[in-house]
GROMACS .gro file of N, CA and C in nm:
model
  504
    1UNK      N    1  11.594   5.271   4.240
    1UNK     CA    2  11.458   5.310   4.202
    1UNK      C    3  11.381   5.351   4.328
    2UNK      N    4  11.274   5.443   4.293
    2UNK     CA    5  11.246   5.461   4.464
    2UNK      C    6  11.140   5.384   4.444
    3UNK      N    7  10.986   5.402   4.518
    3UNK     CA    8  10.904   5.329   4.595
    3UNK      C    9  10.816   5.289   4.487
    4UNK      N   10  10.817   5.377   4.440
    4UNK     CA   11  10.674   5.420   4.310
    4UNK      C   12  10.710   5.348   4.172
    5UNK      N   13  10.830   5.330   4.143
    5UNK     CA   14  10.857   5.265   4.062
    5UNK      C   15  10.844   5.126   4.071
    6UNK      N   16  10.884   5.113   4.231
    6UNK     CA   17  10.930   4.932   4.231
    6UNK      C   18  10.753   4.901   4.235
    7UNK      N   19  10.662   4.960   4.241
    7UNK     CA   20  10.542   4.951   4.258
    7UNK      C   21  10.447   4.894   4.149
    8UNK      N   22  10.521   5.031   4.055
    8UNK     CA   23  10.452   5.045   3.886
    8UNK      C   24  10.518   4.908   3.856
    9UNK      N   25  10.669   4.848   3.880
    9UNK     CA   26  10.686   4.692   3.788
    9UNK      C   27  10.637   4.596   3.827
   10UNK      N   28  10.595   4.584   4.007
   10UNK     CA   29  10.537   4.481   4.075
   10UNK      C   30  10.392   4.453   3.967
   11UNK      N   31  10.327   4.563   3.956
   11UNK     CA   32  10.233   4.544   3.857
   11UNK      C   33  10.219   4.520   3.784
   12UNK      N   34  10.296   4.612   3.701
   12UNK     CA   35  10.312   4.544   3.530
   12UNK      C   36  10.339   4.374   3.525
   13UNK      N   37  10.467   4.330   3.669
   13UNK     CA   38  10.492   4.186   3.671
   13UNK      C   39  10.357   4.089   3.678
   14UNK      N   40  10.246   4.144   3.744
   14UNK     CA   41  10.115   4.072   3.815
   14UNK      C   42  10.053   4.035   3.699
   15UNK      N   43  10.044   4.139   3.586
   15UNK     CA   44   9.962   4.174   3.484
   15UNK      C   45   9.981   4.100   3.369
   16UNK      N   46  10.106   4.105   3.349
   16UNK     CA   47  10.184   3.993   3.260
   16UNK      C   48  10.211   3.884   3.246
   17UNK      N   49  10.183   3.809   3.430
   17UNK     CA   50  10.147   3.690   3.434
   17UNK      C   51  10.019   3.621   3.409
   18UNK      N   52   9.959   3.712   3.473
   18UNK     CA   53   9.825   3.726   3.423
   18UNK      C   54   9.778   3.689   3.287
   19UNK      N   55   9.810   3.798   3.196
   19UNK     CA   56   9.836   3.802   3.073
   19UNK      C   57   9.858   3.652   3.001
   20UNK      N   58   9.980   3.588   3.051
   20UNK     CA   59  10.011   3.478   2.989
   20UNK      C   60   9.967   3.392   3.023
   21UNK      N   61   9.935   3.367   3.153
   21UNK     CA   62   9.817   3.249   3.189
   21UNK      C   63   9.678   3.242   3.114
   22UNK      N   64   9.598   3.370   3.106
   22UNK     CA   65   9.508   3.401   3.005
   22UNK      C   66   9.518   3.296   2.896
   23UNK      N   67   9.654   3.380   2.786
   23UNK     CA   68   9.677   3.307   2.663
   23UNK      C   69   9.668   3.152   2.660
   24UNK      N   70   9.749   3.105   2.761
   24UNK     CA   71   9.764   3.016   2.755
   24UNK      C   72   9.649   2.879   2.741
   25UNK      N   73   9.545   2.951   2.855
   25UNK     CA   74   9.393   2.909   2.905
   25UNK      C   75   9.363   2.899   2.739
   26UNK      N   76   9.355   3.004   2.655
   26UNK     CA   77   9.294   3.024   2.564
   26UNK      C   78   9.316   2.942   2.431
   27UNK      N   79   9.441   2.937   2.448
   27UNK     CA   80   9.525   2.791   2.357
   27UNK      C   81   9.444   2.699   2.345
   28UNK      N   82   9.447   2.579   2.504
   28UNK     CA   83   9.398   2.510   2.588
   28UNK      C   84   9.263   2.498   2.483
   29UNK      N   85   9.195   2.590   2.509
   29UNK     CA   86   9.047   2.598   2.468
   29UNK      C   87   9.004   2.559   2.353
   30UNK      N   88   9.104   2.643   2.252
   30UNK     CA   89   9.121   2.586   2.134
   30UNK      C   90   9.153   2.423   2.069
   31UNK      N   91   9.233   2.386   2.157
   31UNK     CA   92   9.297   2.295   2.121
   31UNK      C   93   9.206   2.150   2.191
   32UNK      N   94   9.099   2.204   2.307
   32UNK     CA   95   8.990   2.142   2.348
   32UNK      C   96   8.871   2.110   2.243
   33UNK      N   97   8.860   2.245   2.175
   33UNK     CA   98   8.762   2.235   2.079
   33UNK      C   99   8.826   2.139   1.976
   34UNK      N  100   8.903   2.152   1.943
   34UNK     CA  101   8.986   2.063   1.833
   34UNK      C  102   8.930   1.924   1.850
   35UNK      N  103   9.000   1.844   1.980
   35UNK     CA  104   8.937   1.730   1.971
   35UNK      C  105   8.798   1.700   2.028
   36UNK      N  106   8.752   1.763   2.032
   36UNK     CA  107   8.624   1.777   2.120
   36UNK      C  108   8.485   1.724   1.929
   37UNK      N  109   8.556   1.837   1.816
   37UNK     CA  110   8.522   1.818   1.700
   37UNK      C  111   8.580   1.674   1.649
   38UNK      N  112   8.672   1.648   1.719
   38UNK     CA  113   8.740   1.494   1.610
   38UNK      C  114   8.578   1.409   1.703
   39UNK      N  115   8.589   1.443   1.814
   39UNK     CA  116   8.501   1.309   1.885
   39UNK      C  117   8.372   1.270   1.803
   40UNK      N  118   8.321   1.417   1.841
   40UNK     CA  119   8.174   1.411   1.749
   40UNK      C  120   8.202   1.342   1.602
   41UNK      N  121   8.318   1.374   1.495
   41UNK     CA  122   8.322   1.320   1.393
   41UNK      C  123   8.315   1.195   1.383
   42UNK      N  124   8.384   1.126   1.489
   42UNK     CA  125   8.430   0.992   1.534
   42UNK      C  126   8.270   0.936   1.564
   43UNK      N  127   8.251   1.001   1.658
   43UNK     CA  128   8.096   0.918   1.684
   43UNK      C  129   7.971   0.944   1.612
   44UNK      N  130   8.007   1.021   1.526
   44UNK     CA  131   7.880   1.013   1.375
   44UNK      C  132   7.919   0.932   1.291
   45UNK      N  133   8.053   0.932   1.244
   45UNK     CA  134   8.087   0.781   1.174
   45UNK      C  135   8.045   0.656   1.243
   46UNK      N  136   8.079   0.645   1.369
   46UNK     CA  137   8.012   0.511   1.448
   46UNK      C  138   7.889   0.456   1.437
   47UNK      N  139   7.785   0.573   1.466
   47UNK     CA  140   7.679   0.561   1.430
   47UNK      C  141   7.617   0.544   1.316
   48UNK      N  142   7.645   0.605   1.171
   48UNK     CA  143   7.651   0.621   1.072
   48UNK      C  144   7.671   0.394   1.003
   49UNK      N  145   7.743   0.355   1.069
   49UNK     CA  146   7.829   0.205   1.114
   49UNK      C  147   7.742   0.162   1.127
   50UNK      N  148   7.704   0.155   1.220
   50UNK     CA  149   7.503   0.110   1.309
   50UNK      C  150   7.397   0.134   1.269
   51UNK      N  151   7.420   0.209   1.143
   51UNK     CA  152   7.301   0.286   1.069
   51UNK      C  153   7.199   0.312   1.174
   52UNK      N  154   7.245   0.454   1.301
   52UNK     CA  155   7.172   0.474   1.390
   52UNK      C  156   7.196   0.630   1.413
   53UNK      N  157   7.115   0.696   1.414
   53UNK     CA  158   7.110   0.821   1.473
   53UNK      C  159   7.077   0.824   1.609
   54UNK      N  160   7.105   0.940   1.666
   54UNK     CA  161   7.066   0.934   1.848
   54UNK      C  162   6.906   0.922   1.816
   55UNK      N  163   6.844   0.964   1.703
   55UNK     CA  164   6.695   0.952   1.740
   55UNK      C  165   6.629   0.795   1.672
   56UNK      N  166   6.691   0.759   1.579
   56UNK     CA  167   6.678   0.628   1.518
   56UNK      C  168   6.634   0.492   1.546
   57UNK      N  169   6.708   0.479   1.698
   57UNK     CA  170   6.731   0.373   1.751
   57UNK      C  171   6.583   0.397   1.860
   58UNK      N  172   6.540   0.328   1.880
   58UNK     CA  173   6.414   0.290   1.928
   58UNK      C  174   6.432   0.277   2.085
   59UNK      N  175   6.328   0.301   2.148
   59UNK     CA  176   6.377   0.301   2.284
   59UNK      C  177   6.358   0.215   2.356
   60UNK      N  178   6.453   0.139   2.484
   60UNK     CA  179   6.481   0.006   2.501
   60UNK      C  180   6.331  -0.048   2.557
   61UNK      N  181   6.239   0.061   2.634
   61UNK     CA  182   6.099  -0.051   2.647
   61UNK      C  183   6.054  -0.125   2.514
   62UNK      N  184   6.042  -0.014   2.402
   62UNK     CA  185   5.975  -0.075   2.294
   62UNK      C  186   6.058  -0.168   2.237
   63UNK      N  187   6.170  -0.179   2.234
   63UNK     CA  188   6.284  -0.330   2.240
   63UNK      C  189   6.263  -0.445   2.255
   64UNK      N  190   6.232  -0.375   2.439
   64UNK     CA  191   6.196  -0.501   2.520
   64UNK      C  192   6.060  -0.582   2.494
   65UNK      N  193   5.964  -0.447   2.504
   65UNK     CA  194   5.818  -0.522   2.456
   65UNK      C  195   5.827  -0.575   2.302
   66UNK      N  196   5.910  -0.541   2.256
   66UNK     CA  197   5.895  -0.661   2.072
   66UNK      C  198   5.929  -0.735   2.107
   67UNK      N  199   6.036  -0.774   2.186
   67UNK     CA  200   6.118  -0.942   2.201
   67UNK      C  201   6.065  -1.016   2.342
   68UNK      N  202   5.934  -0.952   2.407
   68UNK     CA  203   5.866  -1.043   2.467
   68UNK      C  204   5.836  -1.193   2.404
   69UNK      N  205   5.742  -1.180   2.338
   69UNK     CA  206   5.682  -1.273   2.267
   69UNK      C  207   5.768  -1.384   2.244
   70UNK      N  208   5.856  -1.327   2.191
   70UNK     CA  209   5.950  -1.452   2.073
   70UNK      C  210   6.058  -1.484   2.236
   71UNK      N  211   6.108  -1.385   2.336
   71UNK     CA  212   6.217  -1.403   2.436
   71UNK      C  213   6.125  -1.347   2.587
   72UNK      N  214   6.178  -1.459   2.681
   72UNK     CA  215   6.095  -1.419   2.829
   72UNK      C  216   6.209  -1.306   2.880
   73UNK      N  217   6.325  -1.295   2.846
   73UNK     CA  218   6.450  -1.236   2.910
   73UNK      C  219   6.427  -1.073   2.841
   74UNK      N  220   6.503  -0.972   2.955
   74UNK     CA  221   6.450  -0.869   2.876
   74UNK      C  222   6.649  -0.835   2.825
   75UNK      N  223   6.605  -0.798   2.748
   75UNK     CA  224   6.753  -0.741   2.658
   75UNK      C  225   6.748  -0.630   2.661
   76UNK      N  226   6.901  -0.540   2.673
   76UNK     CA  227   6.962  -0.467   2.717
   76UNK      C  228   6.996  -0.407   2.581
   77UNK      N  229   6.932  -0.255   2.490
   77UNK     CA  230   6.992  -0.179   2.357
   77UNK      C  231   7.060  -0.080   2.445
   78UNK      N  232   7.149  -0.069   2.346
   78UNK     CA  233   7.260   0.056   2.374
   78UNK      C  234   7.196   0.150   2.323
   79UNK      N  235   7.158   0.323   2.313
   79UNK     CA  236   7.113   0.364   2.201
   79UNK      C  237   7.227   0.382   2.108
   80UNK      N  238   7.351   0.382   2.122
   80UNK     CA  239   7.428   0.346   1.998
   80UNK      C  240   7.441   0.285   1.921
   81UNK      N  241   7.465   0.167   1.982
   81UNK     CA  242   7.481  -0.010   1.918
   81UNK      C  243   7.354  -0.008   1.830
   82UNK      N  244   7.210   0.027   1.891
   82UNK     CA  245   7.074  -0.058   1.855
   82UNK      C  246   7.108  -0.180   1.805
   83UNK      N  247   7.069  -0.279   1.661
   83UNK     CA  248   7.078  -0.391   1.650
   83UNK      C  249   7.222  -0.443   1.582
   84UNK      N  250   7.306  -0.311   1.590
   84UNK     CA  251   7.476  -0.355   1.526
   84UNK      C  252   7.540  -0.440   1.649
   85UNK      N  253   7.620  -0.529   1.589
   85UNK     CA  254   7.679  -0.597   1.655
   85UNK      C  255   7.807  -0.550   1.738
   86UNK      N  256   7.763  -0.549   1.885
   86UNK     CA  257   7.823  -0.514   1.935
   86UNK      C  258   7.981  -0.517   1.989
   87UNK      N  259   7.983  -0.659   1.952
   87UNK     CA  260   8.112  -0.721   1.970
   87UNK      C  261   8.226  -0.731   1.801
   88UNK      N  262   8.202  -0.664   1.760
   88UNK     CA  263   8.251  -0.665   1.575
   88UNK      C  264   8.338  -0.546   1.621
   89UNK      N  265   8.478  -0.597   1.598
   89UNK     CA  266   8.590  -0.519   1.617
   89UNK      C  267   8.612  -0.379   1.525
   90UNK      N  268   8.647  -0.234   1.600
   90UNK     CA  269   8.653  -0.147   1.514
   90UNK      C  270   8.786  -0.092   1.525
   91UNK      N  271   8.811  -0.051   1.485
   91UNK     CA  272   8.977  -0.004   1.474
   91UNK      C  273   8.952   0.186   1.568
   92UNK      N  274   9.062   0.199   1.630
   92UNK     CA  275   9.004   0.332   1.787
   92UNK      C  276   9.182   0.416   1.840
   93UNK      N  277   9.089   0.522   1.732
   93UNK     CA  278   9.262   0.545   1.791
   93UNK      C  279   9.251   0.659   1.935
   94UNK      N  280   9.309   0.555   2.015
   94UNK     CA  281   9.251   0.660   2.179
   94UNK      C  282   9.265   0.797   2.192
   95UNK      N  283   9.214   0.856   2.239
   95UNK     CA  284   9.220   1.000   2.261
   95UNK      C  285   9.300   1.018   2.360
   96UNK      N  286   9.396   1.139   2.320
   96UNK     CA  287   9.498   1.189   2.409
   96UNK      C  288   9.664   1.106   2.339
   97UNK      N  289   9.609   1.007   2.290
   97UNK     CA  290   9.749   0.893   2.248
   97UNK      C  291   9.792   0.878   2.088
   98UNK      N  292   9.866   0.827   2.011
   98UNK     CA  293   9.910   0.779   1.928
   98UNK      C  294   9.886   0.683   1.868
   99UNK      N  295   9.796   0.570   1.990
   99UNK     CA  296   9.784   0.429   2.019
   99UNK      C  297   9.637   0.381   1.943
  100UNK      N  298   9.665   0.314   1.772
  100UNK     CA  299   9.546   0.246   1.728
  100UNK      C  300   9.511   0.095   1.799
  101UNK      N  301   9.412   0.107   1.847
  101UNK     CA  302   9.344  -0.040   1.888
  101UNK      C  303   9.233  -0.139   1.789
  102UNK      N  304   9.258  -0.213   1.750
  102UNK     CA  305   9.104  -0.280   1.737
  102UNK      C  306   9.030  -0.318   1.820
  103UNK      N  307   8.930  -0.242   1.913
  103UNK     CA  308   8.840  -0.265   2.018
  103UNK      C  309   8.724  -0.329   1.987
  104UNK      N  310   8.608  -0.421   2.071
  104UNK     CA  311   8.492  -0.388   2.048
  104UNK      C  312   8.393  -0.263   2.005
  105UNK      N  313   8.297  -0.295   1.904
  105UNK     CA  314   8.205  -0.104   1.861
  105UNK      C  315   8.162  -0.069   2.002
  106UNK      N  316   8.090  -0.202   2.073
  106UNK     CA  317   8.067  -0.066   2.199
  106UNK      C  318   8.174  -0.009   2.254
  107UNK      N  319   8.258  -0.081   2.282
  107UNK     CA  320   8.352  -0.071   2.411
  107UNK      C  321   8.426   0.145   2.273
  108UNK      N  322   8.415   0.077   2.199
  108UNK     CA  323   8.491   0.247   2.132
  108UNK      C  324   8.395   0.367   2.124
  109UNK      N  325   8.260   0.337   2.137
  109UNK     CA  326   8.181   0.449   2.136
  109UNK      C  327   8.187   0.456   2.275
  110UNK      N  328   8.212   0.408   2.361
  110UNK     CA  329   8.161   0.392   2.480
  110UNK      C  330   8.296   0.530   2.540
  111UNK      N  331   8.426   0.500   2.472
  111UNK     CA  332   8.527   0.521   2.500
  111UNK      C  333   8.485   0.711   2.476
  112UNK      N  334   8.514   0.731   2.338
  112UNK     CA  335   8.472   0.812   2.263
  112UNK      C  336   8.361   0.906   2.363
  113UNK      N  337   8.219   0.850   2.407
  113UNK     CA  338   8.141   0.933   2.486
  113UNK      C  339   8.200   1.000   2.596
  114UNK      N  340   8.277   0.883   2.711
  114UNK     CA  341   8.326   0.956   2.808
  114UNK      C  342   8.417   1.040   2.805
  115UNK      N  343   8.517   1.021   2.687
  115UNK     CA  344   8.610   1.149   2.665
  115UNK      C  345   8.543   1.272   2.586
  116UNK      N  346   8.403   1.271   2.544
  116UNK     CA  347   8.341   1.391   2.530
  116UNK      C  348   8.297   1.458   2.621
  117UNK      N  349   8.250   1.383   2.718
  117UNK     CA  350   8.171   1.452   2.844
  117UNK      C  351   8.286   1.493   2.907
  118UNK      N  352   8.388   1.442   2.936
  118UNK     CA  353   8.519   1.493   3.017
  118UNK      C  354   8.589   1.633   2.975
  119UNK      N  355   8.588   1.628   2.788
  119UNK     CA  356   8.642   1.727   2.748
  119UNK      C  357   8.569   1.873   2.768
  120UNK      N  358   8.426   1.823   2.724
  120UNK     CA  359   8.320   1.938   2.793
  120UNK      C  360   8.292   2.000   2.907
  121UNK      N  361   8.314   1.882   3.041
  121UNK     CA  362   8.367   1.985   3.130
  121UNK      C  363   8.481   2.025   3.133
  122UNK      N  364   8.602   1.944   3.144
  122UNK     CA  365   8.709   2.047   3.114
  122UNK      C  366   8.726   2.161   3.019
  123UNK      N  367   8.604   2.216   2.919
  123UNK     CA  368   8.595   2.284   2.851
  123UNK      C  369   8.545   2.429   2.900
  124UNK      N  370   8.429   2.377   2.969
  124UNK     CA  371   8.350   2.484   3.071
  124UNK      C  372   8.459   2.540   3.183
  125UNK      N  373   8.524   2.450   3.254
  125UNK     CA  374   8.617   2.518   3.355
  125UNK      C  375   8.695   2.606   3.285
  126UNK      N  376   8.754   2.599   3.187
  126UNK     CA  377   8.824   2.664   3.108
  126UNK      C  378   8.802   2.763   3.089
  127UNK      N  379   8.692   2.805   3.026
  127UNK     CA  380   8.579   2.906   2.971
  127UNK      C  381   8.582   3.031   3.109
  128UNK      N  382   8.518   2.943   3.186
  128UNK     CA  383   8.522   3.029   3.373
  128UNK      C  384   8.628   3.094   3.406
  129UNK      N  385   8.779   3.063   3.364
  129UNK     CA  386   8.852   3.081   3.405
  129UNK      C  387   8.938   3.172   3.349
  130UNK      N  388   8.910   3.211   3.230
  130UNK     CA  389   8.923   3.299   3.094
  130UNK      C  390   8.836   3.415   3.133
  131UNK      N  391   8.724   3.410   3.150
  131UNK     CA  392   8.644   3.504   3.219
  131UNK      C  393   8.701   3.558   3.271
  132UNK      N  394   8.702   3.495   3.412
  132UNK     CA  395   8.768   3.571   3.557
  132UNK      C  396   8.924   3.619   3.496
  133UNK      N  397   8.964   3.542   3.451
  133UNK     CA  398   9.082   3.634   3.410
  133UNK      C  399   9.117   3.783   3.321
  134UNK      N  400   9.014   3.718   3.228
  134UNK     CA  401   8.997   3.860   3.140
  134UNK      C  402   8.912   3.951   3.237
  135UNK      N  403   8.837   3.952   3.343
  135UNK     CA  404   8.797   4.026   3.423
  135UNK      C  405   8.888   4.129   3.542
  136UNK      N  406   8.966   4.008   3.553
  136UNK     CA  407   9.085   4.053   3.667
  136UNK      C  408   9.159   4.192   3.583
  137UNK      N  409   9.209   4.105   3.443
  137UNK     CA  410   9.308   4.209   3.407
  137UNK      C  411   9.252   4.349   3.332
  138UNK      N  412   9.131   4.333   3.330
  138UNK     CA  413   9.039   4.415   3.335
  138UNK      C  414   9.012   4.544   3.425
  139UNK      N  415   9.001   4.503   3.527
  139UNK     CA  416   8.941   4.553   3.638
  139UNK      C  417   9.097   4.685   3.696
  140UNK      N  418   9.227   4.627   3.646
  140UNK     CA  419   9.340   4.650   3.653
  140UNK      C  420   9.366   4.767   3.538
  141UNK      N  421   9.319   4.783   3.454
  141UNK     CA  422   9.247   4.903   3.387
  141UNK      C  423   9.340   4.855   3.243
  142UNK      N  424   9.401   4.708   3.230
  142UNK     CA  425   9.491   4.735   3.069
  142UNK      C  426   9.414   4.665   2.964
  143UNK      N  427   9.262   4.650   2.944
  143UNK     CA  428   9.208   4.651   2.826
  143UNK      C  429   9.124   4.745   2.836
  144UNK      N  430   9.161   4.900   2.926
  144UNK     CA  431   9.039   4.987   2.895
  144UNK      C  432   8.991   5.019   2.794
  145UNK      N  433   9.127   5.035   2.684
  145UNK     CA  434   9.100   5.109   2.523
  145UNK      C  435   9.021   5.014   2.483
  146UNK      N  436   9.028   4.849   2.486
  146UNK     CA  437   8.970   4.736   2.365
  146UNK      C  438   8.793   4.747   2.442
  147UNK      N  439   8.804   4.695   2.592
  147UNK     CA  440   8.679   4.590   2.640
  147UNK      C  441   8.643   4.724   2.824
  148UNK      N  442   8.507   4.739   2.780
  148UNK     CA  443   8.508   4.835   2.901
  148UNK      C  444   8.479   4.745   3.015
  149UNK      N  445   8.515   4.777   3.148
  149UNK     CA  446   8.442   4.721   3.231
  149UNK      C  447   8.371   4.681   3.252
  150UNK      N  448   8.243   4.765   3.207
  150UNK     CA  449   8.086   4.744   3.218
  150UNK      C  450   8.044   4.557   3.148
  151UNK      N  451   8.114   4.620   2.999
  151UNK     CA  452   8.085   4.465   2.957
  151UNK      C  453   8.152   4.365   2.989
  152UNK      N  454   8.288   4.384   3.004
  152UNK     CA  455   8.341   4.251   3.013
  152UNK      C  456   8.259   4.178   3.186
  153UNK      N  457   8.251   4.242   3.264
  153UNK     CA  458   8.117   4.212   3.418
  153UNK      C  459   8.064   4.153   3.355
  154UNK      N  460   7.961   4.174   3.213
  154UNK     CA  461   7.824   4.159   3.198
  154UNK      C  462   7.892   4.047   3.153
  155UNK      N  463   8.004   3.997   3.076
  155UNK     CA  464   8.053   3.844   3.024
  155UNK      C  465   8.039   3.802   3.109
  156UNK      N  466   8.137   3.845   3.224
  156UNK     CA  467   8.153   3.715   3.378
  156UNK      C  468   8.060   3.700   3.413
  157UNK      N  469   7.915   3.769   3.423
  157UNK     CA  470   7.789   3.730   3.536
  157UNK      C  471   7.714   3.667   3.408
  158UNK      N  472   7.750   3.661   3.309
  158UNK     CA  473   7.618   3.584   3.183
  158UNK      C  474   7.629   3.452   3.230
  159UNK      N  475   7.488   3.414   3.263
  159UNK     CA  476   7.480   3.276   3.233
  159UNK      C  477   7.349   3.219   3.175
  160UNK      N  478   7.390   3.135   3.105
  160UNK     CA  479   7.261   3.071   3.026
  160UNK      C  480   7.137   3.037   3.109
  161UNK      N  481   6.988   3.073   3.041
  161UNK     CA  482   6.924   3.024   3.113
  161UNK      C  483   6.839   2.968   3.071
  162UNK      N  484   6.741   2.834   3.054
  162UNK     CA  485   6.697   2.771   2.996
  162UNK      C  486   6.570   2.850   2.946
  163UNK      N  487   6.512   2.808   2.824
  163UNK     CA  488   6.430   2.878   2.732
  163UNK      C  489   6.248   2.862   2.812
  164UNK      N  490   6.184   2.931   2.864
  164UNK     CA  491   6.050   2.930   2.877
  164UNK      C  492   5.948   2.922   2.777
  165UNK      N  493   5.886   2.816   2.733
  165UNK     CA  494   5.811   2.809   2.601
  165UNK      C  495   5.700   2.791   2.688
  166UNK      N  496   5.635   2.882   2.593
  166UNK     CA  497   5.468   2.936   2.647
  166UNK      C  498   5.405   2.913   2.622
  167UNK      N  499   5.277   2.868   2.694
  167UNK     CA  500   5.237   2.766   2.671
  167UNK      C  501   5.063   2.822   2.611
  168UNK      N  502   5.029   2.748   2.521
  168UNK     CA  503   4.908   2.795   2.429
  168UNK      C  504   4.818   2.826   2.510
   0.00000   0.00000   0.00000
């Protein structure tokens, strides 16, 4: 083959890896969202348990200032828990595992939160990285027909920006 050829496959090879790393990211993402939806389900049933919504549960000064009177000690609400018992075993099947536990309710919401916040950023990196990729292979000219340049840029540089409410 002469020069130009071994050139054109070096590329096509770059592109295709490319390509499949993409997909793959994109799987990933999916399959992030997946449990990312079991969590939330998981921790509206919990709550739902506690008969507590995130807004429900009262906030720990006003807690504290009711159980002055009757207690000198100040007590500690979860906004999950609020007045459910915290130590009342719930059945938790861990995330990432196979493995059912009967845990404490906090100790499983507790569980449950941090593998949301974890999945969410690992969700966002993800997202970034899908970008730049669909940008790269972009820029390389093989989604000219689907996604033009212009926009797929305007994907990679979008970023959210918090809402300005104006004020009366």
């Amino acid at each position: 083959m002469n020069e130009i050829m071994k050139q054109y496959q070096q590329g096509l090879v770059e592109v295709e890896m490319e390509a499949e790393n993409l997909l793959l990211a994109r799987h990933q993402l999916v399959e992030n969202d997946r449990v990312r939806q079991g969590n939330r389900e998981a921790l509206t049933a919990i709550r739902k348990r506690a008969q507590t919504t995130k807004t429900s549960v009262p906030l720990p000064f006003e807690s504290i200032m009711r159980d002055v009177e009757s207690r000198p000690r100040v007590k500690e609400v979860c906004t999950t828990c609020g007045d459910h018992d915290s130590k009342e075993k719930t059945w938790l099947m861990f995330p990432g595992t196979d493995l059912f536990a009967s845990i404490p309710f906090h100790a499983a919401h507790t569980i449950l939160e941090k593998d949301q916040t974890h999945i969410d950023y690992e969700s966002k990196k993800l997202q970034s990285y899908v970008k730049e990729k669909s940008f790269s292979i972009s820029e390389k000219g093989v989604l000219a027909d689907t996604i033009g340049p212009g926009v797929l840029r305007a994907l990679v540089t979008l970023t959210d920006k918090p809402k300005i409410e104006e004020e009366d």
